[in-house]
XYZ file of N, CA, C and O in Angstrom:
624
model
N -49.060 -42.613 37.116
C -47.793 -42.142 38.332
C -46.539 -43.078 36.982
O -44.785 -42.664 37.443
N -46.607 -44.519 36.438
C -45.605 -44.762 36.540
C -44.586 -44.183 35.319
O -43.735 -44.420 35.336
N -45.718 -43.385 34.408
C -45.144 -43.091 33.141
C -44.482 -41.894 33.280
O -43.660 -41.445 32.869
N -45.205 -41.077 34.126
C -44.530 -39.555 34.438
C -43.894 -39.877 35.328
O -42.120 -39.351 35.068
N -42.424 -40.530 36.028
C -42.005 -40.924 37.141
C -40.897 -41.337 35.879
O -39.107 -41.179 35.452
N -41.411 -42.952 34.814
C -40.478 -43.201 33.536
C -40.123 -42.024 32.151
O -38.632 -41.452 32.339
N -40.429 -40.791 32.178
C -40.202 -39.645 31.750
C -39.538 -38.164 32.450
O -38.809 -37.778 31.224
N -39.833 -38.630 33.428
C -39.408 -37.797 34.279
C -37.598 -38.336 34.298
O -36.600 -37.791 34.335
N -37.392 -39.287 34.322
C -35.941 -40.034 34.609
C -35.400 -39.628 33.188
O -34.448 -39.408 33.198
N -36.112 -39.740 32.020
C -35.901 -39.760 30.912
C -35.291 -37.630 30.719
O -34.125 -37.605 30.123
N -35.823 -37.050 31.319
C -35.912 -35.898 31.231
C -34.255 -34.923 31.909
O -33.499 -34.853 31.785
N -34.020 -36.241 32.723
C -33.348 -35.814 34.265
C -32.019 -36.792 33.211
O -30.659 -36.060 33.259
N -31.911 -38.349 32.709
C -30.863 -38.151 31.428
C -30.727 -37.664 30.866
O -29.915 -36.651 30.773
N -31.429 -36.570 30.117
C -31.270 -35.489 28.461
C -30.745 -34.316 29.650
O -29.183 -33.896 28.807
N -30.469 -33.807 30.772
C -29.475 -33.177 31.668
C -28.593 -33.307 31.660
O -27.201 -32.536 31.208
N -28.171 -35.059 31.654
C -26.846 -35.508 32.487
C -26.268 -35.214 31.298
O -24.710 -34.597 30.904
N -27.070 -35.997 29.688
C -26.309 -35.632 28.693
C -26.176 -34.119 28.321
O -24.687 -33.881 27.175
N -26.775 -33.628 28.376
C -26.447 -31.706 28.211
C -25.032 -31.154 29.297
O -24.232 -30.941 28.837
N -25.170 -31.698 30.508
C -23.300 -31.599 30.676
C -22.832 -32.501 30.309
O -20.970 -31.352 29.930
N -22.178 -33.613 29.845
C -21.290 -33.665 28.623
C -21.129 -33.357 27.898
O -19.968 -33.596 27.620
N -22.103 -32.893 27.453
C -21.991 -32.369 25.767
C -21.629 -30.678 25.829
O -21.467 -29.908 24.841
N -21.224 -29.902 26.806
C -20.949 -28.736 26.997
C -22.213 -27.612 27.499
O -22.196 -26.273 27.442
N -23.629 -28.194 27.752
C -24.424 -27.859 27.581
C -24.821 -26.931 29.483
O -24.108 -27.486 30.635
N -25.874 -26.478 29.652
C -26.115 -26.414 30.924
C -27.232 -27.762 31.686
O -27.156 -28.953 31.526
N -27.590 -28.207 32.840
C -27.462 -28.836 33.447
C -29.002 -29.381 33.773
O -30.526 -29.412 34.670
N -29.542 -28.669 32.317
C -31.311 -28.492 32.382
C -32.557 -29.698 31.380
O -30.699 -29.806 29.824
N -32.544 -31.075 31.581
C -33.396 -31.211 30.590
C -34.966 -31.265 30.357
O -35.371 -31.086 31.365
N -35.632 -31.547 28.972
C -36.392 -31.529 28.930
C -37.300 -32.320 27.839
O -36.505 -32.910 26.800
N -38.670 -32.800 28.246
C -39.078 -34.087 27.210
C -40.476 -33.420 27.250
O -41.088 -33.569 28.203
N -41.088 -33.715 26.249
C -42.847 -33.437 25.591
C -43.362 -34.436 24.816
O -42.683 -35.481 23.858
N -43.836 -35.165 25.127
C -45.267 -36.677 25.310
C -46.413 -35.784 24.984
O -46.683 -35.355 25.443
N -46.415 -36.362 23.999
C -48.085 -36.350 23.199
C -48.299 -38.172 23.016
O -47.854 -39.246 22.537
N -49.759 -38.262 23.589
C -50.262 -39.767 23.343
C -49.802 -41.180 23.698
O -49.177 -41.706 23.514
N -48.747 -40.993 24.398
C -47.086 -41.733 25.233
C -46.315 -41.552 24.929
O -45.735 -42.989 25.289
N -46.542 -41.036 24.034
C -45.261 -41.276 23.048
C -44.678 -39.445 23.109
O -44.656 -38.653 22.965
N -42.539 -39.699 22.680
C -41.782 -38.560 23.027
C -41.962 -37.954 21.885
O -41.772 -38.549 20.849
N -41.642 -36.697 21.784
C -42.005 -35.676 20.537
C -41.157 -34.813 19.916
O -41.111 -34.547 19.250
N -40.744 -34.365 21.418
C -39.294 -33.857 21.240
C -38.834 -34.383 22.592
O -39.334 -34.420 23.350
N -37.359 -33.904 22.802
C -36.580 -33.643 23.564
C -35.245 -32.695 23.276
O -34.697 -32.207 22.459
N -35.044 -32.123 24.384
C -33.422 -30.993 24.560
C -32.835 -30.934 25.783
O -33.860 -30.748 26.992
N -32.070 -30.502 25.984
C -31.153 -30.113 27.027
C -31.138 -28.751 26.451
O -30.920 -27.943 25.403
N -30.636 -28.362 27.810
C -30.099 -26.841 27.921
C -28.805 -26.358 26.879
O -28.058 -26.873 26.789
N -28.931 -25.300 26.049
C -27.641 -25.224 24.891
C -27.696 -23.583 25.146
O -27.311 -23.131 24.287
N -27.868 -22.843 26.008
C -27.601 -21.266 26.460
C -26.005 -20.839 25.658
O -25.419 -20.219 25.208
N -25.676 -21.996 26.668
C -23.727 -20.954 26.322
C -23.196 -21.769 24.633
O -22.098 -21.021 23.838
N -23.933 -22.852 24.290
C -23.543 -23.537 23.009
C -23.756 -23.142 22.421
O -23.437 -22.663 21.413
N -25.043 -22.246 22.273
C -25.937 -21.191 20.603
C -25.540 -19.863 21.357
O -25.572 -19.162 20.974
N -25.613 -19.804 22.462
C -25.013 -18.072 22.749
C -26.521 -17.601 22.430
O -26.286 -16.392 21.929
N -26.963 -18.642 23.149
C -28.169 -17.726 22.919
C -29.228 -18.280 24.763
O -29.689 -18.998 25.022
N -29.403 -16.265 25.457
C -29.493 -17.020 26.789
C -31.810 -17.613 26.289
O -31.971 -17.299 27.704
N -32.110 -17.697 25.294
C -33.697 -18.308 25.325
C -33.704 -19.557 25.190
O -34.279 -20.273 25.258
N -32.407 -20.360 25.276
C -32.398 -20.972 24.378
C -31.871 -23.008 25.630
O -31.440 -23.564 26.002
N -33.346 -22.782 26.640
C -33.683 -23.048 27.785
C -34.157 -24.557 26.873
O -34.072 -24.671 26.804
N -33.731 -25.552 27.865
C -33.996 -27.395 27.119
C -36.268 -26.680 27.022
O -36.464 -26.974 25.942
N -36.910 -26.348 27.944
C -37.882 -26.670 27.924
C -38.231 -25.234 26.692
O -38.999 -26.186 25.481
N -37.901 -24.315 26.400
C -37.740 -23.347 25.094
C -37.939 -24.514 24.107
O -38.118 -24.388 22.939
N -35.982 -25.109 23.901
C -36.130 -26.355 22.974
C -36.839 -26.724 22.603
O -37.462 -27.413 21.438
N -37.466 -27.890 23.427
C -38.120 -28.902 23.660
C -39.703 -28.465 22.900
O -40.053 -29.074 22.042
N -40.382 -27.384 23.002
C -41.309 -26.127 22.746
C -41.236 -25.958 21.390
O -42.271 -26.526 20.659
N -40.273 -25.633 20.876
C -39.810 -24.668 19.523
C -40.164 -26.177 18.802
O -40.471 -27.221 17.998
N -39.021 -27.004 19.369
C -39.358 -29.312 18.311
C -40.886 -29.423 18.045
O -41.012 -29.453 17.496
N -40.863 -30.068 19.590
C -42.562 -30.033 19.242
C -43.612 -29.750 18.152
O -44.250 -30.115 18.280
N -43.856 -28.182 18.051
C -44.123 -27.283 17.253
C -44.069 -27.924 16.521
O -44.680 -27.743 15.350
N -43.036 -27.971 15.964
C -42.368 -27.789 14.633
C -42.999 -29.778 14.007
O -43.655 -29.570 13.018
N -42.992 -30.840 15.567
C -43.315 -31.785 14.708
C -44.840 -32.429 14.854
O -44.958 -32.851 13.759
N -45.264 -31.149 14.962
C -46.864 -31.576 15.697
C -48.010 -30.642 14.224
O -48.855 -30.313 13.874
N -47.004 -29.373 13.658
C -46.981 -28.364 12.704
C -47.916 -27.769 12.661
O -49.275 -27.360 12.754
N -47.963 -26.957 14.779
C -49.500 -26.077 15.260
C -48.622 -26.229 16.173
O -46.968 -26.033 16.999
N -49.186 -24.387 16.816
C -48.579 -23.864 17.981
C -48.943 -24.237 19.376
O -48.364 -24.063 20.458
N -50.069 -25.434 19.114
C -50.840 -25.579 20.076
C -50.559 -26.451 20.713
O -50.547 -27.186 19.969
N -50.918 -26.595 22.035
C -49.425 -28.093 22.222
C -50.252 -28.806 23.223
O -49.859 -29.285 24.246
N -51.689 -27.880 23.542
C -52.681 -29.120 24.545
C -52.578 -30.299 24.972
O -52.659 -30.689 26.126
N -52.533 -30.604 24.270
C -51.977 -32.609 24.327
C -52.090 -33.185 24.798
O -51.293 -34.460 24.805
N -50.485 -32.138 24.811
C -48.545 -33.054 25.575
C -48.926 -32.326 27.029
O -49.074 -31.409 27.482
N -47.293 -33.306 27.667
C -47.216 -33.006 29.023
C -45.479 -32.532 28.725
O -44.836 -33.801 27.500
N -45.346 -31.976 29.850
C -43.291 -31.617 29.490
C -42.861 -32.342 30.621
O -43.456 -32.808 31.409
N -41.853 -33.133 30.755
C -40.911 -32.819 31.464
C -40.129 -32.396 32.407
O -39.390 -31.848 30.968
N -39.394 -31.683 32.925
C -38.523 -31.559 33.423
C -37.858 -31.721 34.482
O -38.153 -32.356 35.598
N -36.456 -31.642 34.212
C -35.384 -32.134 35.041
C -35.613 -30.747 36.571
O -35.534 -31.346 37.391
N -36.054 -29.906 36.419
C -36.358 -28.631 36.706
C -37.385 -27.671 36.979
O -38.041 -28.173 35.362
N -38.240 -27.734 37.567
C -39.199 -26.685 37.540
C -38.754 -25.882 37.016
O -37.482 -25.248 37.107
N -39.870 -25.058 35.847
C -39.261 -23.987 34.706
C -39.538 -22.254 35.068
O -39.652 -21.838 36.536
N -38.227 -21.752 34.676
C -38.157 -20.858 35.138
C -39.234 -20.129 34.717
O -40.500 -20.486 33.727
N -39.123 -18.980 35.342
C -40.295 -17.266 34.573
C -40.824 -17.058 33.124
O -41.850 -17.658 32.122
N -39.235 -17.598 32.051
C -39.635 -17.953 30.478
C -39.938 -19.031 29.982
O -40.647 -18.742 29.440
N -39.532 -19.845 30.411
C -40.318 -21.695 30.165
C -41.425 -21.034 30.951
O -42.640 -21.720 29.986
N -41.935 -20.822 31.697
C -43.080 -20.324 32.485
C -44.619 -20.651 31.320
O -44.930 -21.111 31.480
N -43.887 -19.245 30.703
C -44.997 -18.024 29.901
C -44.551 -19.243 28.609
O -45.721 -19.083 28.307
N -43.109 -20.050 28.602
C -44.195 -20.054 26.793
C -44.775 -22.036 27.613
O -44.981 -21.677 26.483
N -44.771 -22.596 28.086
C -45.444 -23.216 28.854
C -46.885 -22.810 28.074
O -47.716 -23.321 28.080
N -47.221 -22.293 29.104
C -48.933 -21.603 28.968
C -49.146 -21.220 27.294
O -50.190 -20.857 27.327
N -48.239 -19.870 27.192
C -48.476 -19.994 25.070
C -48.796 -21.134 24.354
O -49.390 -21.087 23.602
N -48.205 -22.012 24.849
C -48.264 -23.342 24.073
C -49.123 -24.850 24.353
O -49.731 -24.953 23.932
N -50.264 -23.823 25.731
C -51.112 -25.297 26.319
C -51.127 -25.859 27.000
O -51.980 -26.412 26.891
N -49.660 -26.066 26.996
C -49.518 -27.329 27.862
C -49.991 -27.145 28.795
O -50.405 -26.428 30.167
N -50.829 -28.424 29.801
C -51.818 -28.764 30.520
C -51.121 -29.293 31.892
O -52.207 -29.524 32.942
N -49.912 -29.833 31.836
C -49.122 -30.588 32.957
C -47.352 -30.980 32.438
O -47.243 -31.006 31.627
N -46.996 -30.345 33.386
C -45.519 -30.243 34.022
C -45.175 -30.845 35.475
O -46.377 -30.811 35.879
N -44.640 -31.952 34.960
C -43.555 -32.954 35.603
C -42.144 -32.773 36.081
O -41.934 -32.306 35.221
N -41.993 -32.282 37.172
C -40.617 -31.493 37.205
C -39.727 -32.266 38.430
O -40.510 -32.971 39.272
N -38.752 -32.983 38.720
C -37.934 -33.475 39.788
C -36.920 -32.723 40.478
O -36.515 -32.643 41.419
N -36.712 -31.491 40.389
C -36.000 -30.298 41.368
C -36.890 -28.908 40.513
O -37.060 -28.942 40.316
N -36.842 -27.818 41.356
C -37.824 -27.032 42.274
C -36.296 -25.643 42.010
O -35.089 -26.065 41.563
N -36.535 -24.365 41.770
C -36.474 -22.854 41.804
C -35.358 -23.031 43.158
O -34.238 -22.539 43.095
N -35.224 -23.647 44.199
C -34.190 -23.162 45.106
C -33.324 -24.420 45.223
O -32.160 -24.045 45.022
N -33.326 -25.421 44.206
C -32.464 -26.475 43.946
C -31.762 -25.916 42.896
O -30.376 -25.515 43.113
N -32.197 -25.486 41.775
C -31.324 -24.415 40.607
C -30.930 -23.200 41.515
O -29.863 -23.854 41.254
N -31.086 -22.817 42.927
C -30.568 -21.372 42.963
C -29.181 -21.562 43.672
O -28.632 -21.048 43.917
N -29.873 -22.967 44.203
C -28.416 -23.215 45.042
C -27.710 -23.739 44.351
O -26.244 -24.101 44.454
N -27.773 -24.107 43.185
C -26.499 -24.361 41.861
C -25.520 -23.005 40.764
O -25.629 -23.463 39.986
N -26.314 -21.938 41.520
C -26.235 -20.409 41.042
C -27.112 -20.068 40.133
O -26.822 -19.862 39.451
N -28.394 -20.401 39.718
C -29.341 -20.214 39.043
C -30.343 -19.895 39.667
O -31.766 -20.339 39.813
N -30.587 -18.660 39.754
C -31.040 -17.703 40.803
C -32.763 -17.533 39.747
O -32.180 -16.012 38.871
N -33.428 -17.085 39.967
C -35.136 -16.867 39.209
C -35.525 -15.678 40.535
O -36.778 -15.002 39.760
N -34.889 -15.328 40.973
C -35.399 -14.553 42.620
C -35.810 -13.183 41.707
O -36.484 -12.258 41.570
N -35.163 -12.564 40.744
C -34.943 -11.014 40.838
C -36.367 -10.696 39.401
O -36.615 -9.952 39.618
N -36.023 -11.640 38.502
C -36.961 -11.707 37.817
C -38.394 -11.664 38.645
O -39.189 -11.203 37.998
N -38.737 -13.198 38.959
C -40.015 -12.826 39.640
C -40.917 -11.723 40.384
O -41.579 -11.474 40.465
N -40.076 -10.934 41.514
C -39.944 -9.528 41.748
C -39.565 -8.601 41.080
O -41.298 -8.371 40.705
N -38.995 -8.580 39.735
C -39.718 -7.867 38.983
C -40.902 -7.526 37.736
O -41.078 -6.827 37.735
N -41.504 -9.283 37.752
C -42.559 -9.351 36.817
C -43.633 -8.569 37.733
O -44.392 -8.225 36.783
N -43.820 -8.497 38.773
C -44.923 -8.078 40.127
C -45.023 -6.576 40.012
O -46.463 -6.095 39.787
N -44.123 -5.936 39.771
C -43.856 -4.384 39.023
C -43.910 -3.895 38.176
O -44.276 -4.517 36.795
N -45.216 -2.436 38.310
C -45.415 -2.077 37.570
C -43.579 -1.237 35.983
O -43.098 -1.047 37.295
N -43.636 -1.546 35.534
C -42.699 -1.362 33.799
C -41.679 -0.049 34.691
O -40.927 -0.448 34.584
N -42.191 1.282 35.035
C -41.723 2.405 35.721
C -40.693 1.943 36.718
O -39.483 2.871 37.290
N -41.224 0.993 37.161
C -40.437 0.065 38.931
C -39.329 -0.541 38.819
O -38.697 -0.574 39.770
N -38.479 -1.195 37.650
C -38.129 -2.691 37.521
C -36.747 -1.855 37.579
O -36.280 -0.803 37.104
N -35.959 -2.607 37.012
C -34.240 -2.198 36.802
C -33.752 -2.114 36.191
O -32.696 -1.289 35.678
N -34.309 -2.375 35.217
C -33.901 -2.149 33.809
C -35.212 -0.680 33.086
O -36.740 -0.969 33.707
N -34.518 -0.051 32.624
C -35.686 1.200 32.313
C -36.074 0.648 31.358
O -35.989 0.199 29.670
N -37.427 0.914 31.339
C -39.255 0.854 30.373
C -39.832 1.956 29.612
O -39.732 2.653 31.034
N -39.261 2.672 28.646
C -40.304 3.941 28.068
C -41.000 3.830 27.441
O -40.979 3.026 26.815
N -42.265 3.563 28.174
C -43.425 3.845 27.166
C -44.031 4.554 25.889
O -44.390 6.070 26.850
N -43.871 4.244 24.555
C -43.349 5.632 23.718
C -45.369 5.593 23.067
O -45.241 4.621 22.688
N -45.998 6.474 23.195
C -47.712 5.838 22.671
C -47.931 6.681 21.708
O -48.681 6.118 21.166
N -47.106 7.060 21.235
C -47.330 7.918 19.674
C -46.919 7.344 18.365
O -46.131 8.118 17.468
N -45.954 6.071 18.760
C -45.091 5.461 17.452
C -46.206 3.754 16.892
O -44.921 3.231 16.198
N -47.458 4.256 16.757
C -48.025 3.518 16.766
C -48.113 1.526 16.724
O -48.843 0.979 15.755
N -48.061 1.498 17.171
C -48.319 0.517 17.882
C -49.268 -0.036 18.261
O -50.195 -0.960 17.888
N -50.572 0.637 18.802
C -52.016 0.887 18.819
C -52.956 0.884 17.418
O -53.552 -0.381 16.876
N -52.048 1.183 16.862
C -52.565 1.139 15.192
C -52.568 -0.548 14.424
O -53.458 -1.098 13.710
N -51.149 -1.181 14.639
C -50.859 -2.278 14.625
C -52.418 -3.550 15.551
O -52.276 -3.993 14.429
N -52.391 -2.797 15.974
C -53.691 -3.749 16.990
C -54.675 -3.475 16.380
O -55.855 -5.240 16.105
N -54.908 -2.808 16.384
C -56.479 -1.885 15.298
C -56.456 -2.875 13.850
O -57.975 -3.217 13.733
N -55.114 -3.149 12.788
C -54.794 -3.791 11.551
C -55.552 -5.027 12.523
O -56.134 -5.524 11.750
N -54.928 -5.688 13.307
C -55.106 -6.971 13.538
C -56.165 -6.912 13.616
O -56.598 -7.846 13.381
N -56.577 -6.727 14.581
C -58.589 -6.442 15.413
C -59.524 -6.720 13.897
O -60.239 -7.735 13.408
N -58.873 -6.233 12.640
C -59.672 -5.865 11.928
C -59.886 -6.796 10.062
O -59.843 -7.497 9.600
N -58.549 -7.534 10.579
C -58.039 -8.929 10.444
C -59.241 -9.874 10.054
O -59.352 -10.607 11.091
N -60.205 -10.495 8.661
C -60.649 -11.649 8.643
C -59.995 -12.655 9.041
O -61.114 -14.035 9.593
N -59.123 -12.816 8.546
C -58.847 -14.496 8.175
C -57.643 -14.959 9.183
O -56.764 -15.632 8.648
N -57.613 -14.418 10.532
C -56.795 -14.408 11.483
C -56.574 -15.721 12.493
O -57.621 -15.457 12.446
N -54.899 -16.343 12.140
C -55.704 -17.134 13.643
C -55.266 -16.441 14.813
O -54.590 -16.145 15.280
N -55.876 -17.124 15.977
C -56.054 -16.364 17.141
C -55.261 -17.071 17.592
O -55.501 -18.744 17.870
N -54.671 -16.997 18.954
C -53.540 -17.394 19.456
C -53.890 -16.855 20.860
O -53.876 -15.686 21.277
């Protein structure tokens, strides 16, 4: 618990640094074997990139440092409960533990609401606010058949 608090305080400090440097109020740190291997603050506005959330940037950096897409032996510390996009990336990266300092309600109070996304993700694509058109004759299934036949693939 002591190290969790220490690394979480670092994530919060990075969030403060983000604000001071023109970024958003979110910070993330990734730890492996008790050492920081990456840290980042939200750079959505700075990078003109809606995916430049602190957690995403920290995951990208950690994967680069480790030379692996698998971060299963890492812990992510975040100044806030990860949004749906970041949550998906955490699962894809195989991270097994996340420690955070504020939750989605705190974020919503500061103007960052993910309620619509949480609601929409549960819907059938045809019922979402964004138009989704599923064309079954464009070769998408063939790509998966080719992948399935590949002998030297690395599954993930």
